[in-house]
């Protein structure tokens, strides 16, 4: 990274609470971020607020101060709810603040599955102990627990908890269908759920609980972000995927994923070079130099065609990667547990 990329900070936070006038909160939030020269993304809804913003250390600490004194969030949001990492305003292309139906897009009406019905929150220490116990039982093949990663496949691919079940899904809005299609898997199980900062677990655990098949549902409070602050060398291996221009932040030196083309250990994402594709690709520097810069052969071909074609023609965003992956994978009896044997 360029010198100076560590100067500022990126904050990640959310707050579930009743918002009577989301439009008003949205306008206030936008003005606040502009005033502090913060970039990033903030989602506002009647169920609360979810944001990730970047700027100077002075700006981010002022932002936290103002957020904590906002009457709407008083006594709900606290200093610990803000996860921070090295970065700054340059980590986002711009500032986007908007009103949405949900503060995390699960695609289910918050009135039907509410954040109020969430699982039991575990602190990083409690979660660490649970995972430790789970891993020691799993090696004897007698675990009644599932360690569930609620994130998307491209997130868990570059970093995850040992022995986790990581659904091969592309979007969080497929998570409910994933649960529905694999209900038998969760029957009478204790489920330990985790995600990046905790927000997807709030609704995800509520959805899982609404199915009434699990024995218990637990979730990691503050997500992987908070866990890594306390256990940088714990049971989470690899990088932590983040939704900004950094793509990942690192707490240990482990690389657990490989280059798409040559298989060398590699975990730094790039966008597929084919213009209309939004897939992320793991391609190492030497493969990049050979011109292997797309997510799959179809896109690589497409890119060559596009360069030789008159502009103005749009191609449908579909390729081998999107076609090959079932929207909702069905787990067969033994779930896809990631490297339990470590």
GROMACS .gro file of C-alpha atoms in nm:
model
  342
    1UNK     CA    1   0.000   0.000   0.000
    2UNK     CA    2   0.103   0.360  -0.059
    3UNK     CA    3   0.273   0.542   0.223
    4UNK     CA    4   0.011   0.731   0.418
    5UNK     CA    5  -0.258   0.466   0.379
    6UNK     CA    6  -0.235   0.406   0.756
    7UNK     CA    7  -0.286   0.770   0.859
    8UNK     CA    8  -0.661   0.762   0.906
    9UNK     CA    9  -0.920   0.511   1.006
   10UNK     CA   10  -1.218   0.315   0.877
   11UNK     CA   11  -1.510   0.266   1.117
   12UNK     CA   12  -1.768  -0.010   1.099
   13UNK     CA   13  -2.080  -0.001   1.316
   14UNK     CA   14  -2.453  -0.063   1.332
   15UNK     CA   15  -2.735   0.014   1.568
   16UNK     CA   16  -3.076  -0.150   1.572
   17UNK     CA   17  -3.336   0.087   1.714
   18UNK     CA   18  -3.671   0.235   1.618
   19UNK     CA   19  -3.632   0.523   1.375
   20UNK     CA   20  -3.955   0.721   1.335
   21UNK     CA   21  -3.828   0.941   1.052
   22UNK     CA   22  -3.557   0.763   0.844
   23UNK     CA   23  -3.547   1.045   0.584
   24UNK     CA   24  -3.463   1.300   0.853
   25UNK     CA   25  -3.194   1.077   1.005
   26UNK     CA   26  -3.053   1.021   0.655
   27UNK     CA   27  -3.024   1.395   0.585
   28UNK     CA   28  -2.860   1.454   0.923
   29UNK     CA   29  -2.617   1.168   0.868
   30UNK     CA   30  -2.522   1.293   0.523
   31UNK     CA   31  -2.456   1.645   0.650
   32UNK     CA   32  -2.248   1.508   0.939
   33UNK     CA   33  -2.029   1.295   0.712
   34UNK     CA   34  -1.981   1.577   0.462
   35UNK     CA   35  -1.888   1.816   0.741
   36UNK     CA   36  -1.623   1.574   0.867
   37UNK     CA   37  -1.502   1.488   0.514
   38UNK     CA   38  -1.588   1.121   0.564
   39UNK     CA   39  -1.646   0.885   0.274
   40UNK     CA   40  -1.818   0.546   0.283
   41UNK     CA   41  -2.162   0.387   0.294
   42UNK     CA   42  -2.442   0.441   0.543
   43UNK     CA   43  -2.777   0.260   0.533
   44UNK     CA   44  -3.069   0.405   0.728
   45UNK     CA   45  -3.402   0.228   0.784
   46UNK     CA   46  -3.691   0.231   1.027
   47UNK     CA   47  -3.505  -0.052   1.207
   48UNK     CA   48  -3.182   0.144   1.263
   49UNK     CA   49  -2.853   0.244   1.099
   50UNK     CA   50  -2.556   0.057   0.952
   51UNK     CA   51  -2.241   0.228   0.834
   52UNK     CA   52  -1.880   0.203   0.734
   53UNK     CA   53  -1.697   0.533   0.696
   54UNK     CA   54  -1.339   0.644   0.646
   55UNK     CA   55  -1.150   0.962   0.726
   56UNK     CA   56  -0.879   1.116   0.943
   57UNK     CA   57  -0.841   1.001   1.305
   58UNK     CA   58  -0.968   1.341   1.421
   59UNK     CA   59  -1.277   1.310   1.201
   60UNK     CA   60  -1.359   0.951   1.301
   61UNK     CA   61  -1.329   1.022   1.674
   62UNK     CA   62  -1.553   1.327   1.635
   63UNK     CA   63  -1.797   1.115   1.439
   64UNK     CA   64  -1.816   0.860   1.722
   65UNK     CA   65  -1.866   1.138   1.977
   66UNK     CA   66  -2.155   1.291   1.781
   67UNK     CA   67  -2.314   0.950   1.715
   68UNK     CA   68  -2.304   0.863   2.085
   69UNK     CA   69  -2.473   1.191   2.176
   70UNK     CA   70  -2.749   1.155   1.914
   71UNK     CA   71  -3.072   1.107   2.119
   72UNK     CA   72  -3.192   0.825   1.890
   73UNK     CA   73  -2.896   0.603   1.977
   74UNK     CA   74  -2.854   0.707   2.341
   75UNK     CA   75  -2.822   0.407   2.575
   76UNK     CA   76  -2.818   0.168   2.278
   77UNK     CA   77  -2.501   0.255   2.089
   78UNK     CA   78  -2.174   0.259   2.283
   79UNK     CA   79  -1.805   0.317   2.213
   80UNK     CA   80  -1.745  -0.061   2.183
   81UNK     CA   81  -1.993  -0.083   1.895
   82UNK     CA   82  -1.747   0.096   1.666
   83UNK     CA   83  -1.491  -0.134   1.506
   84UNK     CA   84  -1.192   0.047   1.365
   85UNK     CA   85  -0.908  -0.041   1.129
   86UNK     CA   86  -0.625   0.149   0.963
   87UNK     CA   87  -0.735   0.328   0.645
   88UNK     CA   88  -0.901   0.658   0.565
   89UNK     CA   89  -1.126   0.844   0.322
   90UNK     CA   90  -0.930   0.699   0.029
   91UNK     CA   91  -1.071   0.352   0.106
   92UNK     CA   92  -1.407   0.448  -0.050
   93UNK     CA   93  -1.477   0.609  -0.388
   94UNK     CA   94  -1.736   0.847  -0.241
   95UNK     CA   95  -2.002   0.898   0.026
   96UNK     CA   96  -2.336   0.721  -0.007
   97UNK     CA   97  -2.610   0.767   0.250
   98UNK     CA   98  -2.955   0.629   0.176
   99UNK     CA   99  -3.283   0.505   0.319
  100UNK     CA  100  -3.356   0.134   0.278
  101UNK     CA  101  -3.607  -0.120   0.402
  102UNK     CA  102  -3.341  -0.316   0.593
  103UNK     CA  103  -3.004  -0.202   0.728
  104UNK     CA  104  -2.854  -0.530   0.611
  105UNK     CA  105  -3.005  -0.673   0.291
  106UNK     CA  106  -3.144  -1.016   0.388
  107UNK     CA  107  -3.453  -0.966   0.174
  108UNK     CA  108  -3.705  -1.042   0.447
  109UNK     CA  109  -3.942  -0.785   0.590
  110UNK     CA  110  -3.809  -0.669   0.930
  111UNK     CA  111  -4.166  -0.690   1.060
  112UNK     CA  112  -4.169  -1.063   0.984
  113UNK     CA  113  -3.823  -1.151   1.114
  114UNK     CA  114  -3.712  -0.890   1.365
  115UNK     CA  115  -3.369  -0.819   1.510
  116UNK     CA  116  -3.546  -0.840   1.846
  117UNK     CA  117  -3.562  -1.221   1.813
  118UNK     CA  118  -3.187  -1.259   1.784
  119UNK     CA  119  -2.964  -1.541   1.915
  120UNK     CA  120  -2.759  -1.531   2.235
  121UNK     CA  121  -2.465  -1.290   2.206
  122UNK     CA  122  -2.125  -1.425   2.307
  123UNK     CA  123  -1.824  -1.204   2.382
  124UNK     CA  124  -1.504  -1.282   2.187
  125UNK     CA  125  -1.371  -1.466   2.496
  126UNK     CA  126  -1.686  -1.677   2.531
  127UNK     CA  127  -1.692  -1.748   2.159
  128UNK     CA  128  -1.323  -1.845   2.168
  129UNK     CA  129  -1.393  -2.097   2.445
  130UNK     CA  130  -1.691  -2.239   2.255
  131UNK     CA  131  -1.487  -2.282   1.936
  132UNK     CA  132  -1.206  -2.445   2.132
  133UNK     CA  133  -1.450  -2.695   2.280
  134UNK     CA  134  -1.618  -2.753   1.945
  135UNK     CA  135  -1.286  -2.825   1.771
  136UNK     CA  136  -1.176  -3.072   2.035
  137UNK     CA  137  -1.510  -3.256   2.011
  138UNK     CA  138  -1.516  -3.242   1.631
  139UNK     CA  139  -1.184  -3.426   1.609
  140UNK     CA  140  -1.350  -3.714   1.799
  141UNK     CA  141  -1.641  -3.687   1.555
  142UNK     CA  142  -1.904  -3.631   1.823
  143UNK     CA  143  -2.006  -3.269   1.799
  144UNK     CA  144  -2.362  -3.146   1.837
  145UNK     CA  145  -2.246  -2.801   1.730
  146UNK     CA  146  -2.226  -2.622   1.395
  147UNK     CA  147  -1.987  -2.330   1.356
  148UNK     CA  148  -2.166  -2.128   1.088
  149UNK     CA  149  -2.012  -1.855   0.875
  150UNK     CA  150  -2.293  -1.619   0.767
  151UNK     CA  151  -2.087  -1.445   0.502
  152UNK     CA  152  -2.053  -1.496   0.127
  153UNK     CA  153  -1.823  -1.755  -0.028
  154UNK     CA  154  -1.566  -1.500  -0.149
  155UNK     CA  155  -1.536  -1.370   0.208
  156UNK     CA  156  -1.491  -1.709   0.377
  157UNK     CA  157  -1.256  -1.822   0.100
  158UNK     CA  158  -0.974  -1.591   0.217
  159UNK     CA  159  -1.035  -1.621   0.591
  160UNK     CA  160  -1.255  -1.819   0.831
  161UNK     CA  161  -1.273  -1.999   1.163
  162UNK     CA  162  -1.123  -2.346   1.161
  163UNK     CA  163  -1.380  -2.619   1.120
  164UNK     CA  164  -1.659  -2.386   1.011
  165UNK     CA  165  -1.945  -2.453   0.774
  166UNK     CA  166  -1.920  -2.183   0.507
  167UNK     CA  167  -2.222  -2.171   0.273
  168UNK     CA  168  -2.132  -2.133  -0.093
  169UNK     CA  169  -2.359  -1.831  -0.138
  170UNK     CA  170  -2.297  -1.511  -0.327
  171UNK     CA  171  -2.525  -1.275  -0.133
  172UNK     CA  172  -2.665  -1.255   0.218
  173UNK     CA  173  -3.014  -1.241   0.067
  174UNK     CA  174  -2.965  -1.610  -0.027
  175UNK     CA  175  -2.901  -1.703   0.337
  176UNK     CA  176  -3.269  -1.757   0.429
  177UNK     CA  177  -3.315  -1.997   0.135
  178UNK     CA  178  -2.992  -2.170   0.237
  179UNK     CA  179  -3.138  -2.229   0.583
  180UNK     CA  180  -3.470  -2.350   0.436
  181UNK     CA  181  -3.305  -2.591   0.193
  182UNK     CA  182  -3.074  -2.732   0.462
  183UNK     CA  183  -3.305  -2.742   0.765
  184UNK     CA  184  -3.222  -3.106   0.844
  185UNK     CA  185  -2.862  -3.002   0.895
  186UNK     CA  186  -2.955  -2.773   1.182
  187UNK     CA  187  -3.197  -3.007   1.359
  188UNK     CA  188  -3.123  -3.026   1.734
  189UNK     CA  189  -2.788  -2.857   1.684
  190UNK     CA  190  -2.621  -2.583   1.882
  191UNK     CA  191  -2.530  -2.321   1.624
  192UNK     CA  192  -2.241  -2.078   1.671
  193UNK     CA  193  -2.277  -1.804   1.410
  194UNK     CA  194  -2.037  -1.533   1.307
  195UNK     CA  195  -1.994  -1.261   1.044
  196UNK     CA  196  -1.771  -0.956   0.986
  197UNK     CA  197  -1.903  -0.708   1.242
  198UNK     CA  198  -2.204  -0.887   1.391
  199UNK     CA  199  -2.487  -0.732   1.192
  200UNK     CA  200  -2.566  -1.021   0.958
  201UNK     CA  201  -2.592  -1.250   1.261
  202UNK     CA  202  -2.855  -1.026   1.418
  203UNK     CA  203  -3.108  -1.100   1.145
  204UNK     CA  204  -2.958  -1.432   1.037
  205UNK     CA  205  -2.987  -1.578   1.387
  206UNK     CA  206  -3.342  -1.443   1.417
  207UNK     CA  207  -3.429  -1.619   1.090
  208UNK     CA  208  -3.271  -1.946   1.201
  209UNK     CA  209  -3.450  -1.926   1.537
  210UNK     CA  210  -3.784  -1.864   1.363
  211UNK     CA  211  -3.752  -2.211   1.209
  212UNK     CA  212  -3.754  -2.367   1.557
  213UNK     CA  213  -3.524  -2.659   1.472
  214UNK     CA  214  -3.200  -2.569   1.653
  215UNK     CA  215  -3.135  -2.646   2.015
  216UNK     CA  216  -2.963  -2.312   2.066
  217UNK     CA  217  -2.840  -2.027   1.849
  218UNK     CA  218  -2.539  -1.820   1.954
  219UNK     CA  219  -2.366  -1.536   1.774
  220UNK     CA  220  -2.029  -1.363   1.802
  221UNK     CA  221  -2.081  -1.013   1.940
  222UNK     CA  222  -1.890  -0.754   1.738
  223UNK     CA  223  -1.811  -1.014   1.474
  224UNK     CA  224  -1.470  -1.131   1.353
  225UNK     CA  225  -1.354  -0.770   1.382
  226UNK     CA  226  -1.382  -0.769   1.762
  227UNK     CA  227  -1.259  -1.129   1.791
  228UNK     CA  228  -0.936  -1.045   1.607
  229UNK     CA  229  -0.871  -0.749   1.838
  230UNK     CA  230  -0.854  -0.993   2.128
  231UNK     CA  231  -0.728  -1.305   1.952
  232UNK     CA  232  -0.516  -1.198   1.651
  233UNK     CA  233  -0.370  -1.547   1.646
  234UNK     CA  234  -0.678  -1.741   1.756
  235UNK     CA  235  -0.902  -1.982   1.568
  236UNK     CA  236  -0.977  -1.738   1.285
  237UNK     CA  237  -0.720  -1.796   1.011
  238UNK     CA  238  -0.646  -1.582   0.709
  239UNK     CA  239  -0.763  -1.233   0.619
  240UNK     CA  240  -1.084  -1.052   0.702
  241UNK     CA  241  -1.274  -0.943   0.392
  242UNK     CA  242  -1.400  -0.583   0.404
  243UNK     CA  243  -1.640  -0.406   0.167
  244UNK     CA  244  -1.418  -0.119   0.059
  245UNK     CA  245  -1.122  -0.061  -0.169
  246UNK     CA  246  -0.888  -0.250   0.065
  247UNK     CA  247  -1.081  -0.578   0.014
  248UNK     CA  248  -0.912  -0.735   0.318
  249UNK     CA  249  -0.746  -0.658   0.648
  250UNK     CA  250  -0.496  -0.885   0.809
  251UNK     CA  251  -0.436  -1.001   1.167
  252UNK     CA  252  -0.212  -1.302   1.113
  253UNK     CA  253   0.027  -1.396   0.836
  254UNK     CA  254  -0.167  -1.704   0.724
  255UNK     CA  255  -0.269  -1.728   0.361
  256UNK     CA  256  -0.536  -1.994   0.321
  257UNK     CA  257  -0.651  -1.939  -0.038
  258UNK     CA  258  -0.486  -1.991  -0.374
  259UNK     CA  259  -0.437  -1.823  -0.711
  260UNK     CA  260  -0.722  -1.912  -0.949
  261UNK     CA  261  -0.474  -1.998  -1.224
  262UNK     CA  262  -0.155  -2.153  -1.085
  263UNK     CA  263  -0.261  -2.258  -0.735
  264UNK     CA  264   0.015  -2.070  -0.551
  265UNK     CA  265  -0.097  -1.937  -0.210
  266UNK     CA  266  -0.262  -1.600  -0.273
  267UNK     CA  267  -0.537  -1.399  -0.102
  268UNK     CA  268  -0.544  -1.052  -0.257
  269UNK     CA  269  -0.854  -0.989  -0.462
  270UNK     CA  270  -0.884  -0.788  -0.781
  271UNK     CA  271  -1.195  -0.714  -0.981
  272UNK     CA  272  -1.231  -0.935  -1.288
  273UNK     CA  273  -1.081  -0.744  -1.581
  274UNK     CA  274  -1.382  -0.808  -1.805
  275UNK     CA  275  -1.572  -0.479  -1.812
  276UNK     CA  276  -1.920  -0.607  -1.731
  277UNK     CA  277  -1.823  -0.859  -1.466
  278UNK     CA  278  -1.836  -0.772  -1.096
  279UNK     CA  279  -1.673  -1.096  -0.974
  280UNK     CA  280  -1.363  -1.083  -0.759
  281UNK     CA  281  -1.067  -1.290  -0.869
  282UNK     CA  282  -0.760  -1.426  -0.693
  283UNK     CA  283  -0.480  -1.406  -0.945
  284UNK     CA  284  -0.116  -1.382  -0.836
  285UNK     CA  285   0.130  -1.123  -0.978
  286UNK     CA  286   0.300  -1.369  -1.212
  287UNK     CA  287  -0.033  -1.485  -1.359
  288UNK     CA  288  -0.141  -1.121  -1.390
  289UNK     CA  289   0.175  -1.052  -1.587
  290UNK     CA  290   0.081  -1.337  -1.821
  291UNK     CA  291  -0.248  -1.157  -1.882
  292UNK     CA  292  -0.459  -1.391  -1.668
  293UNK     CA  293  -0.675  -1.125  -1.510
  294UNK     CA  294  -1.034  -1.247  -1.543
  295UNK     CA  295  -1.244  -1.467  -1.314
  296UNK     CA  296  -1.283  -1.743  -1.574
  297UNK     CA  297  -1.204  -1.830  -1.940
  298UNK     CA  298  -1.545  -1.699  -2.055
  299UNK     CA  299  -1.468  -1.355  -1.915
  300UNK     CA  300  -1.112  -1.363  -2.047
  301UNK     CA  301  -1.255  -1.427  -2.396
  302UNK     CA  302  -1.523  -1.166  -2.351
  303UNK     CA  303  -1.261  -0.908  -2.262
  304UNK     CA  304  -1.066  -0.975  -2.582
  305UNK     CA  305  -1.386  -0.946  -2.788
  306UNK     CA  306  -1.489  -0.623  -2.616
  307UNK     CA  307  -1.155  -0.457  -2.683
  308UNK     CA  308  -1.190  -0.531  -3.054
  309UNK     CA  309  -1.558  -0.437  -3.067
  310UNK     CA  310  -1.727  -0.104  -3.122
  311UNK     CA  311  -1.822   0.044  -2.787
  312UNK     CA  312  -2.185   0.092  -2.690
  313UNK     CA  313  -2.271  -0.276  -2.692
  314UNK     CA  314  -2.350  -0.414  -2.351
  315UNK     CA  315  -2.286  -0.774  -2.261
  316UNK     CA  316  -2.495  -0.966  -2.011
  317UNK     CA  317  -2.309  -1.013  -1.687
  318UNK     CA  318  -2.290  -1.391  -1.694
  319UNK     CA  319  -1.996  -1.620  -1.709
  320UNK     CA  320  -1.872  -1.962  -1.604
  321UNK     CA  321  -1.844  -1.850  -1.243
  322UNK     CA  322  -2.202  -1.730  -1.215
  323UNK     CA  323  -2.350  -2.019  -1.415
  324UNK     CA  324  -2.167  -2.299  -1.235
  325UNK     CA  325  -2.265  -2.197  -0.887
  326UNK     CA  326  -2.612  -2.306  -0.769
  327UNK     CA  327  -2.788  -2.009  -0.614
  328UNK     CA  328  -2.853  -2.207  -0.298
  329UNK     CA  329  -2.627  -2.505  -0.231
  330UNK     CA  330  -2.773  -2.815  -0.067
  331UNK     CA  331  -2.533  -2.960   0.190
  332UNK     CA  332  -2.502  -3.337   0.180
  333UNK     CA  333  -2.507  -3.508   0.517
  334UNK     CA  334  -2.151  -3.410   0.611
  335UNK     CA  335  -2.147  -3.031   0.579
  336UNK     CA  336  -1.866  -2.849   0.403
  337UNK     CA  337  -1.650  -2.795   0.710
  338UNK     CA  338  -1.342  -2.595   0.634
  339UNK     CA  339  -1.010  -2.743   0.750
  340UNK     CA  340  -1.111  -2.905   1.079
  341UNK     CA  341  -0.793  -3.106   1.076
  342UNK     CA  342  -0.566  -2.806   1.141
   0.00000   0.00000   0.00000
